[in-house]
């Protein structure tokens, strides 16, 4: 091929410009450079800040050599032989000093030419061509330089395209998250889906969501990635990188966790590139996303950090809006029940009261009328004095009973503060939400009816809710809520737990209600100085003829069991 063939160079440049993937552009650059110069071998290395080969493409190199070069570390002497601008032409064998830094599988090199590929005014990679019959000349260097300019433009275009595609994926993910969170999904389901979605859109090997835990520590509560599940529950210390991101609200990227000298979480030492992004809204950080790639994986870029930062903040805001929407719905329900209570009290009870007064007046008038008649007149008129009097008294009693029943309904609609009271299942859900703030994580709540979990299925949840409300009296319901609240408070204050499981079981046929609270904390102290909380739970069980026990778990933590008779 003639070196001055402008048409061949133009075809080669157009070929590079048509590619939209950086790796394909670089591979095409190496292939065309070798073909245009008739070089037997060629390779291009992209080196990161630590001197590691982050990308390696070659032309007719042995597979073993290429594999060894990928993810290897290159010494300074290998890079210093090529300047930032001038090409290196050596029509002789490779010096021993350079050979010592290369894999032993490198083929025999008779001559070579090195050339820096500059993209956006900085060295992006180093190109080596080798073993051209007759050696390399300045004309070959000029040809490769001109081809390199086309390759640089193609790399920039490919990077712009990749950034645009990445930005589009992140925007789509943000929209999907917002839609999901505002559609009424539970917080736990939403966070779990969020972690999965961010892992996929960031093309990370794994993703963690770190949330506030006990004391000043944070813990991993949600994990995406099959090989990362062992990180669930890992504690992140207050002086670690995750907490720094939480405090400052500024996300960071790490080139390689495995190379970090002061890693606070040893479980992360086996991973490579990492990205920390805070979930932040209105100046408050509610969580930190940690994206992980395996050692040797592509490093996260500034664009990745920017988009992850934006998506995490949008997720935090959407969660806040979702919670506000839930509170608004609860407030609406409370207002409706309050209105029902007022109507029952002001209208139905008053009307029954008026009816009762009328019946009482009729009874008095009837008794007075009967009293003024003699027995013969009464018998001739066919009046059954006793029966009519009993019927009037029965009617009065029924009116009174109805008024009492309505008063009880009104009382059940309100709590002690005069606010609307929801059903038992709703109250338990409220306790779970409150516990999240004190524990720093969401406790697992399981409600069973005759051994079957109560799920949010159409029709079934409503039936189960009615059974719970009917079978569990007001006093027992208040005691159940109090014991649940006390158990979760103990886990938050003393247990130092990272997970809590709460199981409420109603067995109507047996007439029993049980509660089991199990955590993975440090367990009950051997010499307790205060037992007021446990004593209160025991007393609440004894009132209903029930039992209360505590025991240590085999794998650590404590299990509280509370059971009463209905």
XYZ file of C-alpha atoms in Angstrom:
566
model
C 0.000 0.000 0.000
C 1.381 3.421 -0.895
C 2.022 5.748 1.991
C 0.800 8.807 0.133
C -2.514 7.239 -0.758
C -4.937 9.929 0.391
C -7.937 7.822 -0.586
C -6.875 4.944 1.652
C -6.314 7.291 4.569
C -9.686 8.938 3.944
C -11.416 5.539 3.866
C -9.683 4.593 7.095
C -10.732 7.855 8.772
C -14.339 7.420 7.656
C -14.255 3.870 8.914
C -13.231 5.090 12.370
C -15.776 7.897 12.360
C -18.607 5.419 11.722
C -18.044 3.605 15.034
C -19.883 4.640 18.199
C -18.117 2.434 20.731
C -14.753 3.504 22.185
C -13.346 -0.031 22.181
C -14.389 -0.551 18.550
C -12.788 2.784 17.593
C -9.495 1.841 19.235
C -9.540 -1.634 17.735
C -10.155 -0.122 14.331
C -7.337 2.382 14.907
C -4.836 -0.389 15.721
C -5.953 -2.565 12.793
C -5.800 0.301 10.274
C -2.450 1.550 11.578
C -0.942 -1.903 11.098
C -2.492 -2.333 7.663
C -1.447 1.116 6.418
C 2.158 0.668 7.615
C 2.386 -3.075 6.897
C 3.292 -3.742 10.526
C 3.071 -7.387 11.580
C 1.987 -6.682 15.172
C 0.188 -3.870 16.948
C -1.227 -3.011 20.363
C -2.775 -0.039 22.148
C -2.939 0.347 25.922
C -5.059 2.751 27.943
C -3.414 3.279 31.329
C -5.205 4.610 34.406
C -3.750 6.840 37.127
C -2.364 3.844 39.031
C -0.434 2.593 36.011
C -2.859 -0.271 35.394
C -3.939 -1.248 31.903
C -7.631 -0.376 31.889
C -8.113 -1.216 28.189
C -5.946 -3.247 25.802
C -6.584 -3.936 22.116
C -4.170 -5.620 19.726
C -3.510 -6.743 16.189
C -2.280 -10.332 15.725
C -0.739 -10.567 19.178
C -0.693 -14.031 20.836
C -3.838 -14.554 22.958
C -1.764 -15.387 26.047
C 0.117 -12.101 25.795
C -3.075 -10.093 25.341
C -4.703 -11.768 28.327
C -1.695 -11.087 30.540
C -1.561 -7.450 29.483
C -5.185 -6.800 30.415
C -5.487 -5.563 33.992
C -1.691 -5.670 34.409
C 0.424 -2.847 35.836
C 2.814 -0.990 33.571
C 6.028 0.497 34.934
C 7.027 4.093 34.360
C 9.975 3.191 32.110
C 7.649 1.660 29.530
C 5.651 4.891 29.248
C 8.553 7.310 29.486
C 10.130 6.049 26.271
C 7.331 7.734 24.313
C 6.892 11.491 24.594
C 3.519 13.177 24.744
C 3.832 14.381 21.143
C 6.833 12.932 19.293
C 6.655 9.346 18.033
C 9.297 6.801 18.958
C 10.915 4.942 16.073
C 13.315 2.126 16.991
C 14.487 -0.141 14.196
C 16.145 -2.483 16.656
C 15.200 -5.068 19.272
C 13.464 -4.047 22.474
C 15.863 -3.128 25.336
C 16.084 -5.569 28.226
C 14.857 -2.916 30.699
C 11.545 -2.692 28.836
C 11.291 -6.435 28.180
C 11.549 -7.060 31.930
C 8.235 -5.230 32.447
C 6.346 -7.135 29.756
C 4.894 -10.658 29.872
C 7.252 -13.424 28.773
C 4.762 -14.387 26.056
C 5.710 -11.284 24.043
C 6.741 -12.337 20.488
C 10.226 -11.536 19.189
C 10.375 -7.839 18.276
C 12.775 -6.816 15.506
C 11.708 -3.186 15.259
C 8.928 -1.023 16.618
C 7.286 2.370 16.607
C 5.445 3.980 19.508
C 2.910 6.759 19.254
C 0.783 8.608 21.851
C -2.947 8.931 21.082
C -4.166 12.285 22.345
C -7.862 12.896 22.992
C -9.071 16.283 24.241
C -5.487 17.542 24.614
C -4.336 14.735 26.875
C -2.709 11.360 26.307
C -5.484 8.792 26.111
C -3.430 5.734 25.189
C -0.163 4.490 23.719
C 0.044 2.730 20.359
C 2.874 0.324 19.480
C 3.465 -1.094 15.997
C 6.107 -3.773 15.525
C 7.969 -5.968 13.034
C 7.689 -4.112 9.762
C 9.928 -5.507 7.072
C 12.585 -2.873 6.400
C 11.764 -0.938 9.580
C 9.721 2.204 10.186
C 10.359 5.688 8.826
C 9.213 9.219 9.592
C 6.705 8.882 6.764
C 5.066 6.005 8.664
C 4.982 8.166 11.767
C 3.308 11.012 9.846
C 0.700 8.587 8.483
C -0.079 7.201 11.918
C -0.252 10.733 13.355
C -2.858 11.743 10.773
C -4.794 8.556 11.393
C -4.528 9.247 15.111
C -6.248 12.626 14.660
C -9.197 10.864 13.042
C -9.150 8.262 15.800
C -9.140 10.987 18.476
C -12.204 12.640 16.942
C -13.916 9.248 16.688
C -13.113 8.510 20.350
C -14.565 11.882 21.400
C -17.719 11.224 19.373
C -18.033 7.734 20.819
C -17.609 9.122 24.332
C -20.247 11.779 23.702
C -22.613 9.140 22.343
C -21.917 6.872 25.320
C -22.543 9.734 27.753
C -25.785 10.600 25.972
C -26.922 6.977 26.119
C -25.961 6.737 29.779
C -27.758 9.986 30.593
C -30.853 8.727 28.802
C -30.798 5.509 30.842
C -30.423 7.424 34.098
C -33.265 9.791 33.206
C -35.502 6.853 32.316
C -34.591 5.182 35.606
C -35.364 8.367 37.559
C -38.760 8.675 35.891
C -39.540 5.036 36.592
C -38.551 5.430 40.243
C -40.668 8.532 40.688
C -43.697 6.906 39.059
C -43.329 3.798 41.198
C -42.887 5.673 44.466
C -45.853 7.947 43.849
C -48.101 5.092 42.724
C -48.506 3.821 46.283
C -45.769 1.178 46.567
C -44.537 0.404 50.076
C -41.282 2.024 51.150
C -39.494 -1.335 51.425
C -40.592 -2.483 47.969
C -39.673 0.885 46.508
C -36.167 0.877 48.010
C -35.511 -2.689 46.915
C -36.588 -1.866 43.367
C -34.516 1.327 43.455
C -31.321 -0.571 44.291
C -31.926 -3.078 41.484
C -32.699 -0.321 39.002
C -29.629 1.764 39.862
C -27.382 -1.298 39.623
C -28.651 -2.044 36.130
C -28.539 1.491 34.783
C -25.031 2.063 36.201
C -23.843 -1.280 34.781
C -22.420 -2.115 38.198
C -21.718 -5.647 39.368
C -23.419 -4.905 42.671
C -25.276 -2.124 44.478
C -25.898 -1.469 48.164
C -28.216 0.922 49.979
C -26.718 2.027 53.277
C -29.163 3.447 55.842
C -28.785 4.795 59.404
C -28.374 2.045 61.977
C -27.615 1.902 65.692
C -25.765 4.832 67.233
C -23.494 6.595 64.788
C -23.133 3.623 62.459
C -24.879 2.935 59.185
C -25.711 -0.507 57.830
C -26.405 -2.095 54.458
C -30.123 -2.880 54.281
C -30.704 -3.544 50.580
C -28.429 -5.353 48.116
C -28.599 -5.925 44.359
C -26.378 -8.516 42.686
C -26.337 -12.272 43.318
C -22.686 -12.302 44.424
C -23.123 -9.412 46.870
C -25.838 -10.750 49.193
C -23.286 -11.510 51.914
C -22.874 -7.738 52.370
C -26.435 -7.412 53.702
C -26.253 -6.158 57.275
C -22.615 -5.040 57.077
C -22.053 -2.066 59.377
C -20.419 1.101 58.050
C -18.635 3.085 60.804
C -19.202 6.739 61.566
C -15.699 7.696 60.339
C -15.948 5.791 57.080
C -16.441 6.994 53.542
C -20.195 6.313 53.520
C -20.761 8.530 56.555
C -18.554 11.250 55.074
C -20.739 11.219 51.970
C -23.837 11.330 54.178
C -22.556 14.296 56.184
C -21.296 16.360 53.257
C -23.926 15.358 50.733
C -21.172 14.973 48.117
C -20.777 11.695 46.258
C -17.345 10.259 45.489
C -15.764 7.658 43.232
C -12.960 5.275 44.168
C -10.618 3.843 41.546
C -10.188 0.531 43.347
C -11.298 -0.447 46.847
C -8.874 -3.371 46.816
C -5.997 -0.879 46.568
C -7.286 1.451 49.301
C -4.860 1.753 52.207
C -7.328 2.849 54.903
C -10.464 0.841 54.158
C -12.819 0.938 57.155
C -15.024 -1.934 55.940
C -12.856 -5.031 55.300
C -15.650 -6.819 53.428
C -15.176 -4.318 50.565
C -11.480 -5.110 50.093
C -12.225 -7.661 47.373
C -13.844 -5.152 45.009
C -12.537 -2.680 42.455
C -14.123 0.605 41.302
C -16.777 2.079 43.582
C -19.208 4.992 43.554
C -20.905 6.553 46.585
C -24.018 8.687 45.994
C -26.143 10.226 48.791
C -29.932 10.086 48.922
C -30.447 13.707 49.868
C -33.457 15.998 49.984
C -33.904 19.384 51.688
C -30.375 19.275 53.096
C -30.851 15.904 54.823
C -29.232 12.618 53.791
C -31.494 9.618 54.312
C -29.246 6.986 52.747
C -26.172 6.319 50.633
C -25.988 4.217 47.470
C -22.764 2.277 46.966
C -22.148 0.930 43.465
C -19.447 -1.715 43.096
C -17.558 -3.304 40.227
C -15.236 -6.251 40.442
C -11.472 -5.776 40.368
C -10.439 -4.887 36.831
C -13.824 -3.400 35.993
C -14.220 -0.059 34.283
C -13.818 2.877 36.618
C -16.796 5.092 37.336
C -16.612 8.452 35.617
C -17.574 11.956 36.678
C -20.673 11.635 34.480
C -21.612 8.416 36.303
C -21.253 10.202 39.632
C -23.269 13.195 38.469
C -26.151 11.085 37.183
C -26.107 8.739 40.194
C -26.092 11.772 42.487
C -29.099 13.241 40.691
C -31.047 9.970 40.615
C -30.370 9.254 44.288
C -31.555 12.736 45.254
C -34.659 12.329 43.123
C -35.352 8.982 44.788
C -35.043 10.657 48.207
C -37.442 13.407 47.181
C -39.877 10.912 45.667
C -39.798 8.877 48.881
C -40.514 12.024 50.851
C -43.441 12.860 48.574
C -44.713 9.283 48.804
C -44.650 9.445 52.609
C -46.404 12.818 52.504
C -49.036 11.333 50.218
C -49.525 8.443 52.631
C -49.872 10.816 55.571
C -52.380 12.864 53.599
C -54.408 9.734 52.891
C -54.322 8.796 56.571
C -55.374 12.329 57.501
C -58.268 12.120 55.032
C -59.340 8.791 56.488
C -59.111 10.227 59.989
C -61.187 13.220 58.976
C -63.833 10.961 57.449
C -64.023 8.805 60.562
C -64.138 11.894 62.738
C -67.076 13.134 60.686
C -68.796 9.760 61.037
C -68.260 9.917 64.795
C -69.709 13.404 65.010
C -72.709 12.447 62.876
C -73.408 9.366 64.968
C -73.136 11.362 68.154
C -74.966 14.489 67.071
C -77.667 12.916 64.912
C -78.244 9.222 65.547
C -77.810 9.276 69.318
C -79.870 12.459 69.682
C -82.624 10.987 67.538
C -82.626 7.792 69.599
C -82.682 9.859 72.763
C -85.694 11.798 71.502
C -87.412 8.540 70.499
C -86.715 7.110 73.952
C -88.277 10.152 75.593
C -91.374 9.802 73.418
C -91.703 6.136 74.308
C -91.263 6.930 77.986
C -94.023 9.574 77.735
C -96.310 7.101 75.956
C -95.633 4.515 78.623
C -96.433 6.971 81.406
C -99.605 8.110 79.621
C -100.640 4.490 79.033
C -100.086 3.521 82.655
C -102.034 6.612 83.812
C -104.912 5.852 81.447
C -105.102 2.244 82.489
C -104.999 3.277 86.125
C -108.133 5.401 85.667
C -110.175 2.480 84.331
C -111.765 -0.294 86.301
C -110.847 -3.911 85.612
C -114.182 -4.717 83.942
C -113.774 -1.910 81.407
C -110.245 -3.046 80.665
C -111.414 -6.620 80.103
C -114.283 -5.513 77.873
C -111.847 -3.401 75.800
C -109.546 -6.428 75.408
C -106.530 -4.549 76.726
C -103.599 -6.767 77.858
C -102.121 -4.358 80.348
C -99.077 -6.442 81.307
C -98.134 -7.341 77.720
C -98.340 -3.766 76.434
C -96.379 -2.446 79.403
C -93.639 -5.067 78.824
C -93.455 -4.238 75.117
C -93.046 -0.549 75.880
C -90.306 -1.309 78.416
C -88.581 -3.623 75.941
C -88.699 -0.927 73.254
C -87.209 1.571 75.690
C -84.416 -0.882 76.597
C -83.637 -1.516 72.914
C -83.435 2.201 72.218
C -81.066 2.545 75.159
C -78.965 -0.417 73.993
C -78.751 1.050 70.490
C -77.580 4.373 71.885
C -74.946 2.584 73.995
C -73.727 0.615 70.966
C -73.382 3.794 68.931
C -71.475 5.430 71.783
C -69.060 2.466 71.825
C -68.586 2.783 68.071
C -67.816 6.474 68.485
C -65.309 5.681 71.244
C -63.613 3.066 69.055
C -63.345 5.584 66.244
C -61.359 7.850 68.552
C -58.287 7.294 70.634
C -57.494 8.892 73.971
C -56.533 12.186 72.314
C -59.820 12.461 70.505
C -58.243 11.592 67.168
C -59.553 8.958 64.815
C -58.391 5.430 65.598
C -57.713 3.035 62.736
C -58.037 -0.754 62.852
C -55.545 -3.034 64.585
C -53.671 -3.944 61.389
C -53.357 -0.267 60.473
C -52.084 0.493 63.968
C -49.453 -2.230 63.621
C -48.361 -0.767 60.286
C -48.062 2.608 61.977
C -45.838 1.108 64.683
C -43.614 -0.421 61.984
C -43.210 2.997 60.369
C -42.408 4.649 63.708
C -39.866 1.929 64.533
C -37.973 2.592 61.329
C -36.890 5.986 62.660
C -35.719 4.698 66.040
C -34.093 1.501 64.765
C -32.547 3.084 61.700
C -33.892 0.272 59.524
C -37.231 -1.297 58.685
C -38.243 -4.172 60.995
C -39.801 -7.228 59.378
C -43.506 -7.404 60.283
C -45.474 -10.647 59.762
C -49.160 -10.874 60.678
C -50.812 -14.303 60.648
C -54.439 -15.395 60.895
C -54.765 -19.091 61.783
C -51.191 -19.585 60.611
C -51.738 -17.939 57.227
C -49.855 -14.688 56.520
C -52.146 -11.708 56.041
C -51.233 -10.222 52.669
C -52.570 -7.248 50.781
C -54.753 -9.376 48.516
C -58.042 -8.105 47.175
C -60.765 -8.925 49.673
C -58.652 -11.081 52.013
C -56.942 -8.198 53.803
C -60.284 -6.541 54.527
C -61.767 -9.798 55.876
C -58.704 -10.455 58.032
C -58.769 -6.875 59.307
C -62.425 -7.250 60.337
C -61.666 -10.523 62.176
C -58.775 -8.912 64.052
C -60.943 -5.945 65.031
C -63.867 -8.161 66.135
C -61.909 -10.809 68.058
C -59.418 -8.521 69.805
C -61.079 -6.207 72.276
C -60.072 -2.609 72.828
C -58.067 -3.380 75.995
C -56.225 -6.327 74.422
C -55.518 -4.279 71.297
C -54.029 -1.448 73.362
C -51.875 -3.939 75.293
C -50.679 -5.561 72.053
C -49.663 -2.208 70.577
C -47.933 -1.223 73.821
C -45.903 -4.461 73.931
C -44.924 -4.124 70.255
C -43.816 -0.549 70.849
C -41.855 -1.433 74.009
C -40.139 -4.397 72.299
C -39.012 -2.308 69.337
C -37.863 0.494 71.634
C -35.717 -1.987 73.585
C -34.200 -3.300 70.361
C -33.388 0.246 69.282
C -31.940 1.425 72.621
C -30.135 -1.614 73.990
C -29.845 -4.504 71.539
C -27.601 -2.836 68.908
C -29.439 -5.001 66.390
C -29.313 -4.678 62.620
C -32.472 -6.716 62.006
C -35.700 -7.268 63.960
C -38.483 -9.713 63.100
C -41.988 -9.181 64.543
C -44.631 -11.923 64.196
C -48.234 -11.355 65.349
C -50.466 -14.417 65.233
C -54.239 -14.579 65.891
C -55.868 -17.989 66.373
C -59.602 -17.279 66.766
C -60.630 -20.921 67.287
C -58.170 -21.293 70.164
C -58.980 -17.808 71.378
C -55.307 -16.824 71.547
C -53.206 -13.889 70.350
C -49.406 -14.139 70.332
C -46.510 -11.826 69.610
C -42.898 -12.847 68.911
C -40.104 -10.278 68.547
C -36.654 -11.585 67.586
C -33.473 -9.585 66.934
C -29.825 -10.278 66.092
C -28.402 -7.900 68.693
C -26.103 -8.403 71.659
C -28.773 -10.064 73.789
C -30.038 -9.283 77.260
C -27.321 -8.342 79.773
C -26.488 -10.940 82.406
C -27.016 -8.531 85.302
C -29.894 -6.247 84.447
C -30.453 -3.326 86.764
C -33.778 -2.251 85.268
C -36.625 -4.520 84.226
C -39.495 -2.028 84.099
C -40.104 -2.536 80.380
C -40.102 -6.334 80.644
C -42.216 -6.205 83.806
C -44.808 -4.094 82.017
C -45.007 -6.615 79.193
C -45.369 -9.470 81.696
C -48.133 -7.636 83.569
C -49.999 -6.981 80.327
C -49.863 -10.712 79.621
C -50.978 -11.694 83.143
C -54.029 -9.412 82.957
C -55.341 -11.580 80.091
C -54.264 -14.891 81.608
C -51.322 -15.120 79.234
C -47.582 -15.742 79.321
C -44.420 -13.761 78.634
C -40.924 -15.217 78.112
C -37.499 -14.075 76.943
C -34.665 -16.246 75.664
C -31.316 -15.906 73.928
C -31.023 -16.958 70.301
C -28.423 -19.563 69.386
C -26.808 -17.257 66.824
C -27.044 -14.150 68.991
C -29.807 -11.762 69.902
C -33.014 -12.166 71.881
C -36.521 -13.491 71.298
C -39.484 -12.125 73.290
C -42.699 -14.181 73.319
C -45.997 -12.699 74.551
C -49.314 -14.605 74.421
C -52.757 -13.799 75.822
C -56.186 -15.408 75.907
C -59.065 -13.575 74.267
